[in-house]
Amino acid sequence: MLSEIRKDYFLNKYVIITPGRVKRPRSVLTKTTSIKSKFCPFCPAGVEKNLVIKTYPSIKNKPWSVMVLKNKYPVVTLKNYKSYGQHEVIIETPEHNRELSELNSKEITNLLNVFKDRTRELSKNPKINYVLIFKNEGGGAGASLNHAHSQVFSSQILPPDLTEEFEHMRSYQKEHKKCPYCDIIKKEEKSPRRIYADKQIVAFAPYASSYHYEAWIFPRRHLDNITNLNEKETSVMANVLKKILTKIYKINISYNFFLHQVVSEKNQHFYLKIQPREAVWGGLELGSGLVVNSLAPEKAAAFLRK
Ligand SMILES: [Zn+2]
Ligand SMILES: [Zn+2]
């Protein structure tokens, strides 16, 4: 199969899909090795009490279901006007050896509800313009601790990438009188890149995927952030997330996921982005900004849909 340059739906970003390169010989192995240590700062016995912000009630016979901590090594703080914001850790389960994908749908739904709660809480501060909830799973994705956790980063500044995206979004809306994502969902749910679609939620591998097995999960409704998801949408999103992460976990690839949302801009379409980190970017990507992806999103979707 020949390579193909693909442009993002509406951003000035390009990806070169190169299916032939999957077969190229490899003599370098990427492997995640974890360091075994007895002490875990995210296990109920290891948590530092003065870091605890909130615990969420248990849904099993455990002391709590989810715990929110102050990040001990924060990137931003409320005291630092030069790098203002808040940085929290969300411990996804009290059980040390359970991956997020191994939690049941009810537990993942509970976690999404915690994401809503943190978004609501942090955006009460009028100085905060941006709340990012994200997860690094595996060494290849920047995770430093094994115990299942995600993080919340909130800041005064809106990252330039998002500001740029809004500008493109606004010009699309001016021209088409519609949100680009509402249009994209309608197209992709009928495309070979569809992973899942029902009345509430649509998931697909984006046309110009930057990463192997990249997947986006959208509520059908045009909602600007996770706090507006209703109960049904939340539980379906949890199921779809579980399904996709289980597949990625089985093939042993590190991943990041994050919520694409902004609290200071109402006209947005919230979604969840999963970006597995199988391939490491080389000089071509860093030098040109063009991303090479050797796994066609159509193939990725077929795998994730099964
Ligand atoms: Zn632990
Ligand atoms: Zn929309």
PDB file of C-alpha atoms and ligand atoms in Angstrom:
ATOM      1  CA  MET A   1       0.000   0.000   0.000  1.00  0.00           C
ATOM      2  CA  LEU A   2       1.280   3.475  -0.924  1.00  0.00           C
ATOM      3  CA  SER A   3       1.835   6.264   1.560  1.00  0.00           C
ATOM      4  CA  GLU A   4      -0.737   9.025   1.764  1.00  0.00           C
ATOM      5  CA  ILE A   5      -0.512  12.545   3.175  1.00  0.00           C
ATOM      6  CA  ARG A   6      -3.651  13.419   5.115  1.00  0.00           C
ATOM      7  CA  LYS A   7      -4.702  16.798   6.474  1.00  0.00           C
ATOM      8  CA  ASP A   8      -6.507  17.178   9.776  1.00  0.00           C
ATOM      9  CA  TYR A   9     -10.279  17.822   9.536  1.00  0.00           C
ATOM     10  CA  PHE A  10      -9.907  21.578   9.920  1.00  0.00           C
ATOM     11  CA  LEU A  11      -6.506  22.305  11.486  1.00  0.00           C
ATOM     12  CA  ASN A  12      -3.285  22.962   9.608  1.00  0.00           C
ATOM     13  CA  LYS A  13      -1.792  19.640  10.644  1.00  0.00           C
ATOM     14  CA  TYR A  14      -0.586  16.887   8.371  1.00  0.00           C
ATOM     15  CA  VAL A  15       0.074  13.199   8.865  1.00  0.00           C
ATOM     16  CA  ILE A  16       1.782  10.802   6.463  1.00  0.00           C
ATOM     17  CA  ILE A  17       0.074   7.419   6.626  1.00  0.00           C
ATOM     18  CA  THR A  18       2.690   4.845   5.581  1.00  0.00           C
ATOM     19  CA  PRO A  19       1.190   1.345   5.921  1.00  0.00           C
ATOM     20  CA  GLY A  20       4.180  -0.279   4.182  1.00  0.00           C
ATOM     21  CA  ARG A  21       6.551   0.789   6.945  1.00  0.00           C
ATOM     22  CA  VAL A  22       4.934  -1.490   9.512  1.00  0.00           C
ATOM     23  CA  LYS A  23       6.805  -4.365   7.869  1.00  0.00           C
ATOM     24  CA  ARG A  24      10.235  -2.738   7.952  1.00  0.00           C
ATOM     25  CA  PRO A  25      12.860  -4.689   9.869  1.00  0.00           C
ATOM     26  CA  ARG A  26      13.353  -3.713  13.467  1.00  0.00           C
ATOM     27  CA  SER A  27      16.338  -4.350  15.582  1.00  0.00           C
ATOM     28  CA  VAL A  28      15.445  -1.923  18.358  1.00  0.00           C
ATOM     29  CA  LEU A  29      12.881  -3.049  20.887  1.00  0.00           C
ATOM     30  CA  THR A  30      10.729  -0.745  22.972  1.00  0.00           C
ATOM     31  CA  LYS A  31       9.773  -2.280  26.228  1.00  0.00           C
ATOM     32  CA  THR A  32       8.210  -1.039  29.403  1.00  0.00           C
ATOM     33  CA  THR A  33      10.013  -2.205  32.477  1.00  0.00           C
ATOM     34  CA  SER A  34       8.759  -1.180  35.849  1.00  0.00           C
ATOM     35  CA  ILE A  35      10.834  -0.840  38.940  1.00  0.00           C
ATOM     36  CA  LYS A  36       9.482  -2.958  41.781  1.00  0.00           C
ATOM     37  CA  SER A  37       9.232  -1.134  45.070  1.00  0.00           C
ATOM     38  CA  LYS A  38       7.368  -2.098  48.212  1.00  0.00           C
ATOM     39  CA  PHE A  39       6.214   1.374  49.124  1.00  0.00           C
ATOM     40  CA  CYS A  40       3.403   2.952  47.089  1.00  0.00           C
ATOM     41  CA  PRO A  41       2.276   6.545  47.822  1.00  0.00           C
ATOM     42  CA  PHE A  42      -1.116   5.859  46.183  1.00  0.00           C
ATOM     43  CA  CYS A  43      -2.083   2.780  48.227  1.00  0.00           C
ATOM     44  CA  PRO A  44      -4.444   3.501  51.169  1.00  0.00           C
ATOM     45  CA  ALA A  45      -1.615   2.825  53.646  1.00  0.00           C
ATOM     46  CA  GLY A  46       0.936   4.941  51.777  1.00  0.00           C
ATOM     47  CA  VAL A  47      -1.076   8.113  51.118  1.00  0.00           C
ATOM     48  CA  GLU A  48       0.242  11.220  52.894  1.00  0.00           C
ATOM     49  CA  LYS A  49      -2.721  12.573  54.843  1.00  0.00           C
ATOM     50  CA  ASN A  50      -1.809  16.230  54.359  1.00  0.00           C
ATOM     51  CA  LEU A  51      -2.040  15.830  50.576  1.00  0.00           C
ATOM     52  CA  VAL A  52      -5.621  14.523  50.570  1.00  0.00           C
ATOM     53  CA  ILE A  53      -8.140  16.906  49.003  1.00  0.00           C
ATOM     54  CA  LYS A  54     -11.176  14.638  48.783  1.00  0.00           C
ATOM     55  CA  THR A  55     -12.225  11.008  48.943  1.00  0.00           C
ATOM     56  CA  TYR A  56     -15.215   9.625  47.071  1.00  0.00           C
ATOM     57  CA  PRO A  57     -17.487   7.015  48.680  1.00  0.00           C
ATOM     58  CA  SER A  58     -16.753   3.380  48.126  1.00  0.00           C
ATOM     59  CA  ILE A  59     -18.840   1.321  45.724  1.00  0.00           C
ATOM     60  CA  LYS A  60     -17.210  -1.911  46.888  1.00  0.00           C
ATOM     61  CA  ASN A  61     -16.102  -2.970  50.354  1.00  0.00           C
ATOM     62  CA  LYS A  62     -13.054  -0.712  50.263  1.00  0.00           C
ATOM     63  CA  PRO A  63     -12.311   2.469  52.266  1.00  0.00           C
ATOM     64  CA  TRP A  64     -12.972   4.685  49.242  1.00  0.00           C
ATOM     65  CA  SER A  65     -13.507   4.416  45.483  1.00  0.00           C
ATOM     66  CA  VAL A  66     -11.441   7.360  44.209  1.00  0.00           C
ATOM     67  CA  MET A  67      -9.139   9.765  46.056  1.00  0.00           C
ATOM     68  CA  VAL A  68      -7.949  13.207  44.987  1.00  0.00           C
ATOM     69  CA  LEU A  69      -4.547  14.402  46.227  1.00  0.00           C
ATOM     70  CA  LYS A  70      -2.491  17.529  45.821  1.00  0.00           C
ATOM     71  CA  ASN A  71       0.351  16.709  43.458  1.00  0.00           C
ATOM     72  CA  LYS A  72       3.471  16.531  45.598  1.00  0.00           C
ATOM     73  CA  TYR A  73       5.571  17.815  42.702  1.00  0.00           C
ATOM     74  CA  PRO A  74       3.207  20.351  41.122  1.00  0.00           C
ATOM     75  CA  VAL A  75       3.851  22.045  37.790  1.00  0.00           C
ATOM     76  CA  VAL A  76       1.668  25.003  38.856  1.00  0.00           C
ATOM     77  CA  THR A  77       0.391  26.250  42.244  1.00  0.00           C
ATOM     78  CA  LEU A  78      -2.025  28.892  43.557  1.00  0.00           C
ATOM     79  CA  LYS A  79       0.836  30.589  45.387  1.00  0.00           C
ATOM     80  CA  ASN A  80       3.065  31.032  42.378  1.00  0.00           C
ATOM     81  CA  TYR A  81       1.903  33.954  40.254  1.00  0.00           C
ATOM     82  CA  LYS A  82       4.584  33.102  37.688  1.00  0.00           C
ATOM     83  CA  SER A  83       3.088  29.652  37.136  1.00  0.00           C
ATOM     84  CA  TYR A  84      -0.444  29.909  38.474  1.00  0.00           C
ATOM     85  CA  GLY A  85      -2.870  27.032  38.730  1.00  0.00           C
ATOM     86  CA  GLN A  86      -3.603  23.768  40.447  1.00  0.00           C
ATOM     87  CA  HIS A  87      -2.185  20.304  39.912  1.00  0.00           C
ATOM     88  CA  GLU A  88      -3.958  17.294  41.412  1.00  0.00           C
ATOM     89  CA  VAL A  89      -3.638  13.516  41.297  1.00  0.00           C
ATOM     90  CA  ILE A  90      -6.693  11.274  41.031  1.00  0.00           C
ATOM     91  CA  ILE A  91      -6.117   7.770  42.408  1.00  0.00           C
ATOM     92  CA  GLU A  92      -8.510   5.697  40.318  1.00  0.00           C
ATOM     93  CA  THR A  93      -8.796   2.724  42.661  1.00  0.00           C
ATOM     94  CA  PRO A  94      -7.500   1.802  46.143  1.00  0.00           C
ATOM     95  CA  GLU A  95      -6.341  -1.546  44.709  1.00  0.00           C
ATOM     96  CA  HIS A  96      -2.701  -1.516  43.668  1.00  0.00           C
ATOM     97  CA  ASN A  97      -2.714  -4.058  40.887  1.00  0.00           C
ATOM     98  CA  ARG A  98      -5.749  -2.992  38.890  1.00  0.00           C
ATOM     99  CA  GLU A  99      -5.385  -1.119  35.632  1.00  0.00           C
ATOM    100  CA  LEU A 100      -8.054   1.365  34.645  1.00  0.00           C
ATOM    101  CA  SER A 101      -9.209  -1.015  31.891  1.00  0.00           C
ATOM    102  CA  GLU A 102      -9.682  -3.725  34.521  1.00  0.00           C
ATOM    103  CA  LEU A 103     -12.131  -1.658  36.579  1.00  0.00           C
ATOM    104  CA  ASN A 104     -15.761  -2.519  35.868  1.00  0.00           C
ATOM    105  CA  SER A 105     -18.110  -0.174  33.987  1.00  0.00           C
ATOM    106  CA  LYS A 106     -19.665   1.069  37.214  1.00  0.00           C
ATOM    107  CA  GLU A 107     -16.259   2.014  38.613  1.00  0.00           C
ATOM    108  CA  ILE A 108     -15.232   3.771  35.386  1.00  0.00           C
ATOM    109  CA  THR A 109     -18.566   5.644  35.365  1.00  0.00           C
ATOM    110  CA  ASN A 110     -17.799   6.697  38.945  1.00  0.00           C
ATOM    111  CA  LEU A 111     -14.374   7.940  37.820  1.00  0.00           C
ATOM    112  CA  LEU A 112     -15.941  10.016  35.011  1.00  0.00           C
ATOM    113  CA  ASN A 113     -18.244  11.512  37.646  1.00  0.00           C
ATOM    114  CA  VAL A 114     -15.155  12.442  39.677  1.00  0.00           C
ATOM    115  CA  PHE A 115     -13.738  14.111  36.522  1.00  0.00           C
ATOM    116  CA  LYS A 116     -16.963  16.154  36.386  1.00  0.00           C
ATOM    117  CA  ASP A 117     -16.657  17.080  40.045  1.00  0.00           C
ATOM    118  CA  ARG A 118     -13.028  18.241  39.707  1.00  0.00           C
ATOM    119  CA  THR A 119     -13.834  20.243  36.559  1.00  0.00           C
ATOM    120  CA  ARG A 120     -16.733  21.928  38.374  1.00  0.00           C
ATOM    121  CA  GLU A 121     -14.646  22.576  41.491  1.00  0.00           C
ATOM    122  CA  LEU A 122     -11.539  23.997  39.801  1.00  0.00           C
ATOM    123  CA  SER A 123     -13.439  26.170  37.360  1.00  0.00           C
ATOM    124  CA  LYS A 124     -15.091  27.997  40.300  1.00  0.00           C
ATOM    125  CA  ASN A 125     -11.853  29.973  40.573  1.00  0.00           C
ATOM    126  CA  PRO A 126     -12.421  32.960  38.220  1.00  0.00           C
ATOM    127  CA  LYS A 127      -8.699  33.125  37.429  1.00  0.00           C
ATOM    128  CA  ILE A 128      -8.736  29.621  35.935  1.00  0.00           C
ATOM    129  CA  ASN A 129      -9.347  29.415  32.187  1.00  0.00           C
ATOM    130  CA  TYR A 130      -8.290  25.893  31.500  1.00  0.00           C
ATOM    131  CA  VAL A 131      -8.818  22.517  33.204  1.00  0.00           C
ATOM    132  CA  LEU A 132      -7.067  19.530  31.684  1.00  0.00           C
ATOM    133  CA  ILE A 133      -7.753  16.025  32.958  1.00  0.00           C
ATOM    134  CA  PHE A 134      -5.349  13.449  31.612  1.00  0.00           C
ATOM    135  CA  LYS A 135      -3.823  10.058  32.167  1.00  0.00           C
ATOM    136  CA  ASN A 136      -0.349   8.695  31.419  1.00  0.00           C
ATOM    137  CA  GLU A 137      -0.384   4.918  31.385  1.00  0.00           C
ATOM    138  CA  GLY A 138       2.927   3.096  31.009  1.00  0.00           C
ATOM    139  CA  GLY A 139       6.518   4.318  30.814  1.00  0.00           C
ATOM    140  CA  GLY A 140       6.199   5.168  27.117  1.00  0.00           C
ATOM    141  CA  ALA A 141       3.469   7.680  27.982  1.00  0.00           C
ATOM    142  CA  GLY A 142       5.318   9.445  30.769  1.00  0.00           C
ATOM    143  CA  ALA A 143       3.866   7.606  33.765  1.00  0.00           C
ATOM    144  CA  SER A 144       6.137   7.524  36.792  1.00  0.00           C
ATOM    145  CA  LEU A 145       4.073   5.369  39.168  1.00  0.00           C
ATOM    146  CA  ASN A 146       2.278   2.081  38.539  1.00  0.00           C
ATOM    147  CA  HIS A 147      -0.785   2.503  40.755  1.00  0.00           C
ATOM    148  CA  ALA A 148      -3.685   3.524  38.456  1.00  0.00           C
ATOM    149  CA  HIS A 149      -4.055   7.301  38.513  1.00  0.00           C
ATOM    150  CA  SER A 150      -4.856  10.304  36.393  1.00  0.00           C
ATOM    151  CA  GLN A 151      -4.092  13.990  36.867  1.00  0.00           C
ATOM    152  CA  VAL A 152      -5.819  17.350  36.783  1.00  0.00           C
ATOM    153  CA  PHE A 153      -3.976  20.433  35.628  1.00  0.00           C
ATOM    154  CA  SER A 154      -5.638  23.826  35.729  1.00  0.00           C
ATOM    155  CA  SER A 155      -4.129  27.102  34.633  1.00  0.00           C
ATOM    156  CA  GLN A 156      -4.773  30.717  33.965  1.00  0.00           C
ATOM    157  CA  ILE A 157      -3.421  30.542  30.452  1.00  0.00           C
ATOM    158  CA  LEU A 158      -5.182  28.822  27.616  1.00  0.00           C
ATOM    159  CA  PRO A 159      -2.602  26.801  25.663  1.00  0.00           C
ATOM    160  CA  PRO A 160      -1.785  28.312  22.231  1.00  0.00           C
ATOM    161  CA  ASP A 161      -2.744  25.084  20.425  1.00  0.00           C
ATOM    162  CA  LEU A 162      -6.289  25.443  21.729  1.00  0.00           C
ATOM    163  CA  THR A 163      -6.481  29.155  20.977  1.00  0.00           C
ATOM    164  CA  GLU A 164      -5.472  28.311  17.416  1.00  0.00           C
ATOM    165  CA  GLU A 165      -8.027  25.521  17.232  1.00  0.00           C
ATOM    166  CA  PHE A 166     -10.797  27.922  18.342  1.00  0.00           C
ATOM    167  CA  GLU A 167      -9.874  30.333  15.590  1.00  0.00           C
ATOM    168  CA  HIS A 168     -10.133  27.565  12.990  1.00  0.00           C
ATOM    169  CA  MET A 169     -13.362  26.390  14.592  1.00  0.00           C
ATOM    170  CA  ARG A 170     -14.904  29.858  14.451  1.00  0.00           C
ATOM    171  CA  SER A 171     -14.052  30.329  10.800  1.00  0.00           C
ATOM    172  CA  TYR A 172     -15.534  26.887  10.014  1.00  0.00           C
ATOM    173  CA  GLN A 173     -18.703  27.836  11.891  1.00  0.00           C
ATOM    174  CA  LYS A 174     -18.936  31.124  10.025  1.00  0.00           C
ATOM    175  CA  GLU A 175     -18.696  29.355   6.708  1.00  0.00           C
ATOM    176  CA  HIS A 176     -20.837  26.261   7.398  1.00  0.00           C
ATOM    177  CA  LYS A 177     -23.118  27.544  10.199  1.00  0.00           C
ATOM    178  CA  LYS A 178     -22.304  24.388  12.161  1.00  0.00           C
ATOM    179  CA  CYS A 179     -19.771  23.060  14.636  1.00  0.00           C
ATOM    180  CA  PRO A 180     -17.022  21.183  12.766  1.00  0.00           C
ATOM    181  CA  TYR A 181     -17.094  18.329  15.281  1.00  0.00           C
ATOM    182  CA  CYS A 182     -20.875  17.868  14.929  1.00  0.00           C
ATOM    183  CA  ASP A 183     -20.206  17.457  11.189  1.00  0.00           C
ATOM    184  CA  ILE A 184     -17.201  15.170  11.712  1.00  0.00           C
ATOM    185  CA  ILE A 185     -19.199  12.839  13.977  1.00  0.00           C
ATOM    186  CA  LYS A 186     -21.904  12.470  11.315  1.00  0.00           C
ATOM    187  CA  LYS A 187     -19.347  11.586   8.666  1.00  0.00           C
ATOM    188  CA  GLU A 188     -17.183   9.277  10.742  1.00  0.00           C
ATOM    189  CA  GLU A 189     -19.970   7.178  12.213  1.00  0.00           C
ATOM    190  CA  LYS A 190     -20.614   5.916   8.682  1.00  0.00           C
ATOM    191  CA  SER A 191     -16.955   5.588   7.710  1.00  0.00           C
ATOM    192  CA  PRO A 192     -14.571   2.607   7.947  1.00  0.00           C
ATOM    193  CA  ARG A 193     -12.991   4.469  10.879  1.00  0.00           C
ATOM    194  CA  ARG A 194     -16.055   3.994  13.113  1.00  0.00           C
ATOM    195  CA  ILE A 195     -15.355   2.200  16.389  1.00  0.00           C
ATOM    196  CA  TYR A 196     -18.693   2.653  18.123  1.00  0.00           C
ATOM    197  CA  ALA A 197     -21.954   4.542  17.566  1.00  0.00           C
ATOM    198  CA  ASP A 198     -25.282   4.701  19.362  1.00  0.00           C
ATOM    199  CA  LYS A 199     -27.797   7.427  20.277  1.00  0.00           C
ATOM    200  CA  GLN A 200     -25.492   8.969  22.890  1.00  0.00           C
ATOM    201  CA  ILE A 201     -21.871   8.327  21.973  1.00  0.00           C
ATOM    202  CA  VAL A 202     -19.774   8.042  18.802  1.00  0.00           C
ATOM    203  CA  ALA A 203     -16.165   6.807  18.772  1.00  0.00           C
ATOM    204  CA  PHE A 204     -13.826   6.624  15.795  1.00  0.00           C
ATOM    205  CA  ALA A 205     -10.187   6.621  14.704  1.00  0.00           C
ATOM    206  CA  PRO A 206      -9.553  10.126  13.306  1.00  0.00           C
ATOM    207  CA  TYR A 207      -8.904  10.436   9.555  1.00  0.00           C
ATOM    208  CA  ALA A 208      -5.429  11.945  10.104  1.00  0.00           C
ATOM    209  CA  SER A 209      -4.465   9.926  13.214  1.00  0.00           C
ATOM    210  CA  SER A 210      -1.070  10.910  14.598  1.00  0.00           C
ATOM    211  CA  TYR A 211      -0.720   7.769  16.702  1.00  0.00           C
ATOM    212  CA  HIS A 212      -1.250   4.042  16.199  1.00  0.00           C
ATOM    213  CA  TYR A 213      -4.748   3.133  17.470  1.00  0.00           C
ATOM    214  CA  GLU A 214      -5.652   6.758  18.216  1.00  0.00           C
ATOM    215  CA  ALA A 215      -9.337   6.995  19.172  1.00  0.00           C
ATOM    216  CA  TRP A 216     -11.726   9.870  19.895  1.00  0.00           C
ATOM    217  CA  ILE A 217     -14.918   9.423  21.928  1.00  0.00           C
ATOM    218  CA  PHE A 218     -17.651  12.058  21.498  1.00  0.00           C
ATOM    219  CA  PRO A 219     -21.035  12.707  23.027  1.00  0.00           C
ATOM    220  CA  ARG A 220     -23.409  13.306  20.122  1.00  0.00           C
ATOM    221  CA  ARG A 221     -24.758  16.407  21.821  1.00  0.00           C
ATOM    222  CA  HIS A 222     -22.828  19.649  21.418  1.00  0.00           C
ATOM    223  CA  LEU A 223     -21.609  20.035  25.028  1.00  0.00           C
ATOM    224  CA  ASP A 224     -18.653  22.212  25.998  1.00  0.00           C
ATOM    225  CA  ASN A 225     -17.352  20.133  28.902  1.00  0.00           C
ATOM    226  CA  ILE A 226     -17.757  16.898  30.814  1.00  0.00           C
ATOM    227  CA  THR A 227     -19.955  18.419  33.547  1.00  0.00           C
ATOM    228  CA  ASN A 228     -22.810  18.585  31.018  1.00  0.00           C
ATOM    229  CA  LEU A 229     -22.863  14.858  30.221  1.00  0.00           C
ATOM    230  CA  ASN A 230     -26.068  13.256  31.488  1.00  0.00           C
ATOM    231  CA  GLU A 231     -26.182   9.927  33.327  1.00  0.00           C
ATOM    232  CA  LYS A 232     -26.792   7.802  30.247  1.00  0.00           C
ATOM    233  CA  GLU A 233     -24.058   9.519  28.215  1.00  0.00           C
ATOM    234  CA  THR A 234     -21.623   9.079  31.096  1.00  0.00           C
ATOM    235  CA  SER A 235     -22.227   5.354  31.455  1.00  0.00           C
ATOM    236  CA  VAL A 236     -22.028   4.706  27.701  1.00  0.00           C
ATOM    237  CA  MET A 237     -18.817   6.741  27.482  1.00  0.00           C
ATOM    238  CA  ALA A 238     -17.387   4.668  30.365  1.00  0.00           C
ATOM    239  CA  ASN A 239     -18.248   1.442  28.516  1.00  0.00           C
ATOM    240  CA  VAL A 240     -16.683   2.586  25.269  1.00  0.00           C
ATOM    241  CA  LEU A 241     -13.564   3.806  27.090  1.00  0.00           C
ATOM    242  CA  LYS A 242     -13.239   0.461  28.837  1.00  0.00           C
ATOM    243  CA  LYS A 243     -13.636  -1.422  25.569  1.00  0.00           C
ATOM    244  CA  ILE A 244     -10.931   0.589  23.798  1.00  0.00           C
ATOM    245  CA  LEU A 245      -8.465   0.590  26.717  1.00  0.00           C
ATOM    246  CA  THR A 246      -8.857  -3.164  27.181  1.00  0.00           C
ATOM    247  CA  LYS A 247      -7.787  -3.692  23.556  1.00  0.00           C
ATOM    248  CA  ILE A 248      -4.799  -1.356  23.903  1.00  0.00           C
ATOM    249  CA  TYR A 249      -3.762  -2.936  27.192  1.00  0.00           C
ATOM    250  CA  LYS A 250      -3.867  -6.415  25.634  1.00  0.00           C
ATOM    251  CA  ILE A 251      -1.313  -5.454  22.989  1.00  0.00           C
ATOM    252  CA  ASN A 252       0.829  -3.879  25.726  1.00  0.00           C
ATOM    253  CA  ILE A 253       1.104  -0.297  24.491  1.00  0.00           C
ATOM    254  CA  SER A 254       1.490   2.741  26.767  1.00  0.00           C
ATOM    255  CA  TYR A 255      -1.157   5.409  26.217  1.00  0.00           C
ATOM    256  CA  ASN A 256      -2.267   8.889  27.142  1.00  0.00           C
ATOM    257  CA  PHE A 257      -5.833  10.018  27.261  1.00  0.00           C
ATOM    258  CA  PHE A 258      -7.220  13.428  27.989  1.00  0.00           C
ATOM    259  CA  LEU A 259     -10.434  15.372  28.015  1.00  0.00           C
ATOM    260  CA  HIS A 260     -10.631  17.934  25.263  1.00  0.00           C
ATOM    261  CA  GLN A 261     -12.553  20.698  27.006  1.00  0.00           C
ATOM    262  CA  VAL A 262     -12.343  24.352  27.981  1.00  0.00           C
ATOM    263  CA  VAL A 263     -14.163  25.928  30.876  1.00  0.00           C
ATOM    264  CA  SER A 264     -13.968  29.515  29.658  1.00  0.00           C
ATOM    265  CA  GLU A 265     -15.412  28.975  26.169  1.00  0.00           C
ATOM    266  CA  LYS A 266     -18.997  27.762  25.882  1.00  0.00           C
ATOM    267  CA  ASN A 267     -19.051  27.093  22.174  1.00  0.00           C
ATOM    268  CA  GLN A 268     -17.010  23.894  22.239  1.00  0.00           C
ATOM    269  CA  HIS A 269     -17.545  20.229  21.589  1.00  0.00           C
ATOM    270  CA  PHE A 270     -16.201  18.142  24.426  1.00  0.00           C
ATOM    271  CA  TYR A 271     -14.540  14.805  23.683  1.00  0.00           C
ATOM    272  CA  LEU A 272     -12.096  12.282  25.052  1.00  0.00           C
ATOM    273  CA  LYS A 273      -8.899  11.615  23.116  1.00  0.00           C
ATOM    274  CA  ILE A 274      -6.912   8.383  23.490  1.00  0.00           C
ATOM    275  CA  GLN A 275      -3.386   8.471  22.065  1.00  0.00           C
ATOM    276  CA  PRO A 276      -1.419   5.215  22.379  1.00  0.00           C
ATOM    277  CA  ARG A 277       2.338   5.695  22.307  1.00  0.00           C
ATOM    278  CA  GLU A 278       3.699   2.752  20.372  1.00  0.00           C
ATOM    279  CA  ALA A 279       5.909   4.639  17.947  1.00  0.00           C
ATOM    280  CA  VAL A 280       8.503   7.096  19.196  1.00  0.00           C
ATOM    281  CA  TRP A 281       8.754  10.278  17.136  1.00  0.00           C
ATOM    282  CA  GLY A 282      12.050  10.651  15.323  1.00  0.00           C
ATOM    283  CA  GLY A 283      13.903  13.415  13.521  1.00  0.00           C
ATOM    284  CA  LEU A 284      11.364  13.645  10.699  1.00  0.00           C
ATOM    285  CA  GLU A 285       8.543  14.473  13.118  1.00  0.00           C
ATOM    286  CA  LEU A 286      10.603  16.801  15.317  1.00  0.00           C
ATOM    287  CA  GLY A 287      12.256  18.542  12.391  1.00  0.00           C
ATOM    288  CA  SER A 288       9.285  18.986  10.061  1.00  0.00           C
ATOM    289  CA  GLY A 289       6.230  18.792  12.295  1.00  0.00           C
ATOM    290  CA  LEU A 290       4.900  16.187   9.836  1.00  0.00           C
ATOM    291  CA  VAL A 291       3.903  13.045  11.675  1.00  0.00           C
ATOM    292  CA  VAL A 292       4.500   9.615  10.179  1.00  0.00           C
ATOM    293  CA  ASN A 293       1.947   6.982  11.165  1.00  0.00           C
ATOM    294  CA  SER A 294       2.506   3.460   9.852  1.00  0.00           C
ATOM    295  CA  LEU A 295      -0.874   2.143  10.971  1.00  0.00           C
ATOM    296  CA  ALA A 296      -3.840   3.292   8.877  1.00  0.00           C
ATOM    297  CA  PRO A 297      -6.713   4.520  11.098  1.00  0.00           C
ATOM    298  CA  GLU A 298      -9.101   2.248   9.133  1.00  0.00           C
ATOM    299  CA  LYS A 299      -7.069  -0.749  10.307  1.00  0.00           C
ATOM    300  CA  ALA A 300      -6.873   0.588  13.860  1.00  0.00           C
ATOM    301  CA  ALA A 301     -10.653   1.049  13.935  1.00  0.00           C
ATOM    302  CA  ALA A 302     -11.226  -2.505  12.675  1.00  0.00           C
ATOM    303  CA  PHE A 303      -9.098  -3.785  15.559  1.00  0.00           C
ATOM    304  CA  LEU A 304     -10.717  -1.588  18.218  1.00  0.00           C
ATOM    305  CA  ARG A 305     -14.256  -2.312  16.963  1.00  0.00           C
ATOM    306  CA  LYS A 306     -13.999  -6.120  17.102  1.00  0.00           C
TER     307      LYS A 306
HETATM  308 ZN    ZN B   1      -0.370   1.270  45.178  1.00  0.00          ZN
HETATM  309 ZN    ZN B   2     -20.541  20.209  18.074  1.00  0.00          ZN
END
